[in-house]
XYZ file of C-alpha atoms in Angstrom:
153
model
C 7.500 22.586 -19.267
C 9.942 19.572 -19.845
C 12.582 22.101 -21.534
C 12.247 23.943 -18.032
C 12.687 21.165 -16.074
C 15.522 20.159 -17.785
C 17.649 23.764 -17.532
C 17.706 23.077 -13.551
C 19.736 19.847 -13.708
C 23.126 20.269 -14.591
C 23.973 17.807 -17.296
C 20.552 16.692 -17.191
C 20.784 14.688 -13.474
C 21.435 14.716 -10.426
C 25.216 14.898 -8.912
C 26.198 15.011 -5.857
C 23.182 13.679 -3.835
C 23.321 11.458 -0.595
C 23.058 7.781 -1.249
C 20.323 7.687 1.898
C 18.265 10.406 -0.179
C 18.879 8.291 -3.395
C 17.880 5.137 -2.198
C 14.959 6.602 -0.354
C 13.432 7.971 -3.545
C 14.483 5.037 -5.761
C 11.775 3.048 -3.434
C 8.940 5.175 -3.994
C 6.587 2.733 -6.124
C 4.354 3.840 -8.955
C 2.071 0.974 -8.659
C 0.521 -1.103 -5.820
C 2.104 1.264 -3.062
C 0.500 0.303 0.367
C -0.977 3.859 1.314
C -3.323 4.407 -1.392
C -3.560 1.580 -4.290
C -3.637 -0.931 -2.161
C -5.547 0.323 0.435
C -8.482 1.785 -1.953
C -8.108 -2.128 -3.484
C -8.863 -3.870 -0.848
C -12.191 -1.531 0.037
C -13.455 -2.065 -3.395
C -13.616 -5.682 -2.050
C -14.903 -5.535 1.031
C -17.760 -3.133 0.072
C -18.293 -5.909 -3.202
C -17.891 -2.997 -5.750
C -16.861 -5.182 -9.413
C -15.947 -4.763 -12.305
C -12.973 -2.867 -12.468
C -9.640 -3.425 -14.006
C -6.138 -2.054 -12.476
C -3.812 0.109 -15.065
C -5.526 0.200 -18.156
C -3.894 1.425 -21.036
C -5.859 4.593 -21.095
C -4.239 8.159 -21.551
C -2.654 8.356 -17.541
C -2.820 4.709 -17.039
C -5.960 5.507 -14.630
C -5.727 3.387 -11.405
C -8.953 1.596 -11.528
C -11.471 1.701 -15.273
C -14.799 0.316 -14.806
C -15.280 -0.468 -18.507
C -18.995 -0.760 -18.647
C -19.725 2.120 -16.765
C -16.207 4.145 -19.017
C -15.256 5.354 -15.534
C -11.538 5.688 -14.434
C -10.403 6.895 -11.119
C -7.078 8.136 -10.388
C -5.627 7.724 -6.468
C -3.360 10.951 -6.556
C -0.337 11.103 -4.141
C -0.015 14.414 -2.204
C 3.041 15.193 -2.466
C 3.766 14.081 -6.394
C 0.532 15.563 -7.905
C 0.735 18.999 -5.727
C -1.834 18.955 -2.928
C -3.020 22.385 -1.680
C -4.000 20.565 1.699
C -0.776 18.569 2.359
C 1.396 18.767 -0.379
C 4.932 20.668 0.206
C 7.704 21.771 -1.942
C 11.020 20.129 -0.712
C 13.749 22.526 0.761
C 16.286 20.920 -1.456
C 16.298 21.164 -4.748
C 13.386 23.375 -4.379
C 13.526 24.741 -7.840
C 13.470 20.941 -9.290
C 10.476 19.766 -7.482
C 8.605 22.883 -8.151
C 8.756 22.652 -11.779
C 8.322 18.555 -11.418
C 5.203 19.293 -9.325
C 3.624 21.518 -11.400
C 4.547 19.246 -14.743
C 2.750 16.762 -12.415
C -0.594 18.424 -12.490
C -0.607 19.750 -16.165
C -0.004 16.201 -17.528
C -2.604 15.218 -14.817
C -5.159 17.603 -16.501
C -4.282 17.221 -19.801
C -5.215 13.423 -19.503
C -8.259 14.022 -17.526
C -9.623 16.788 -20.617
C -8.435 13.619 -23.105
C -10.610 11.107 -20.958
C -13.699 13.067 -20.976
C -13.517 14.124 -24.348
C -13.766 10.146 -25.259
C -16.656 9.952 -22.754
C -15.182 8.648 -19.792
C -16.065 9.996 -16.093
C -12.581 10.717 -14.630
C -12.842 10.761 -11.177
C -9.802 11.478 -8.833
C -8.919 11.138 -5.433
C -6.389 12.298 -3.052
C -4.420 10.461 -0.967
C -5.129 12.445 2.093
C -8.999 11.340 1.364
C -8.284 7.342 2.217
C -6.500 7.670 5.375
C -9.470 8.297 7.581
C -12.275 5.323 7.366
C -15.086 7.881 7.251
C -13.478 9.696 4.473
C -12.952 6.339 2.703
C -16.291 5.130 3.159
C -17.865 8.524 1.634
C -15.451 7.761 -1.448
C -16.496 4.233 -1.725
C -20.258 5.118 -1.920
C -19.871 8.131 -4.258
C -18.164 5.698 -6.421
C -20.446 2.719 -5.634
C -23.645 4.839 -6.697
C -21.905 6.424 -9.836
C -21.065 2.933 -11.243
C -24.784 1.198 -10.023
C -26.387 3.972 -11.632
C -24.914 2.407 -15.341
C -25.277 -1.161 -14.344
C -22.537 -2.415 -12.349
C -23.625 -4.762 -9.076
């Protein structure tokens, strides 16, 4: 998949692309972005769910681990893990993204089959899934139960 990925760049990068479009995507954070991580964060508090940690050294660096309960949840962005709902393939560079996309979701399931063949739960969740409150609130009980159910308060 990498050696793929790597045939559509010339020289292996990008040339010619618009500063705007470069800067843009140069501000897209990994960690602690505002529509999901931080956002799912701060309902963990408010709904008094403990006992997790943030970016364990696990195989995908999973978003949240509950150690006790060897749970780790991932909060998957639409468009960069390939959403059927409300991902989309940019026009540009269409070829790129495709192959980035999909590269997205086999490393995604690759680490998910490593996880659970160690005897974690891997549970995942789309971004789409924590913009509405409802949605949000079904998430944090599903979680809330799986986690009471081996101990955690």
């Amino acid at each position: 998949m990498e050696a793929d990925l790597k045939k559509t760049l010339s020289e292996g990068g990008f040339f010619g692309v618009d500063r705007t479009r470069s800067r843009m995507m140069s501000a897209v954070r990994g960690r602690n972005n505002h529509s999901t991580e931080l956002r799912f964060r701060m309902a963990l508090v408010r709904s008094a769910v403990r006992g997790w940690v943030l970016q364990a050294t696990l195989p995908g660096k999973p978003d949240f681990y509950f150690p006790s309960a060897k749970v780790v949840l991932f909060l998957d962005g639409c468009f960069w893990h390939g959403c059927r709902r409300c991902g989309h393939i940019p026009k540009t560079n269409s070829t790129f993204w495709r192959l980035k996309i999909q590269r997205n979701r086999w490393r995604d399931r690759k680490n998910t089959r490593a996880l659970r063949s160690r005897g974690f739960k891997v549970l995942r969740i789309w971004e789409h899934s924590l913009r509405k409150r409802d949605d949000l609130d079904c998430m944090l009980r599903k979680l809330s139960t799986l986690v009471s159910t081996i101990g955690i308060k």
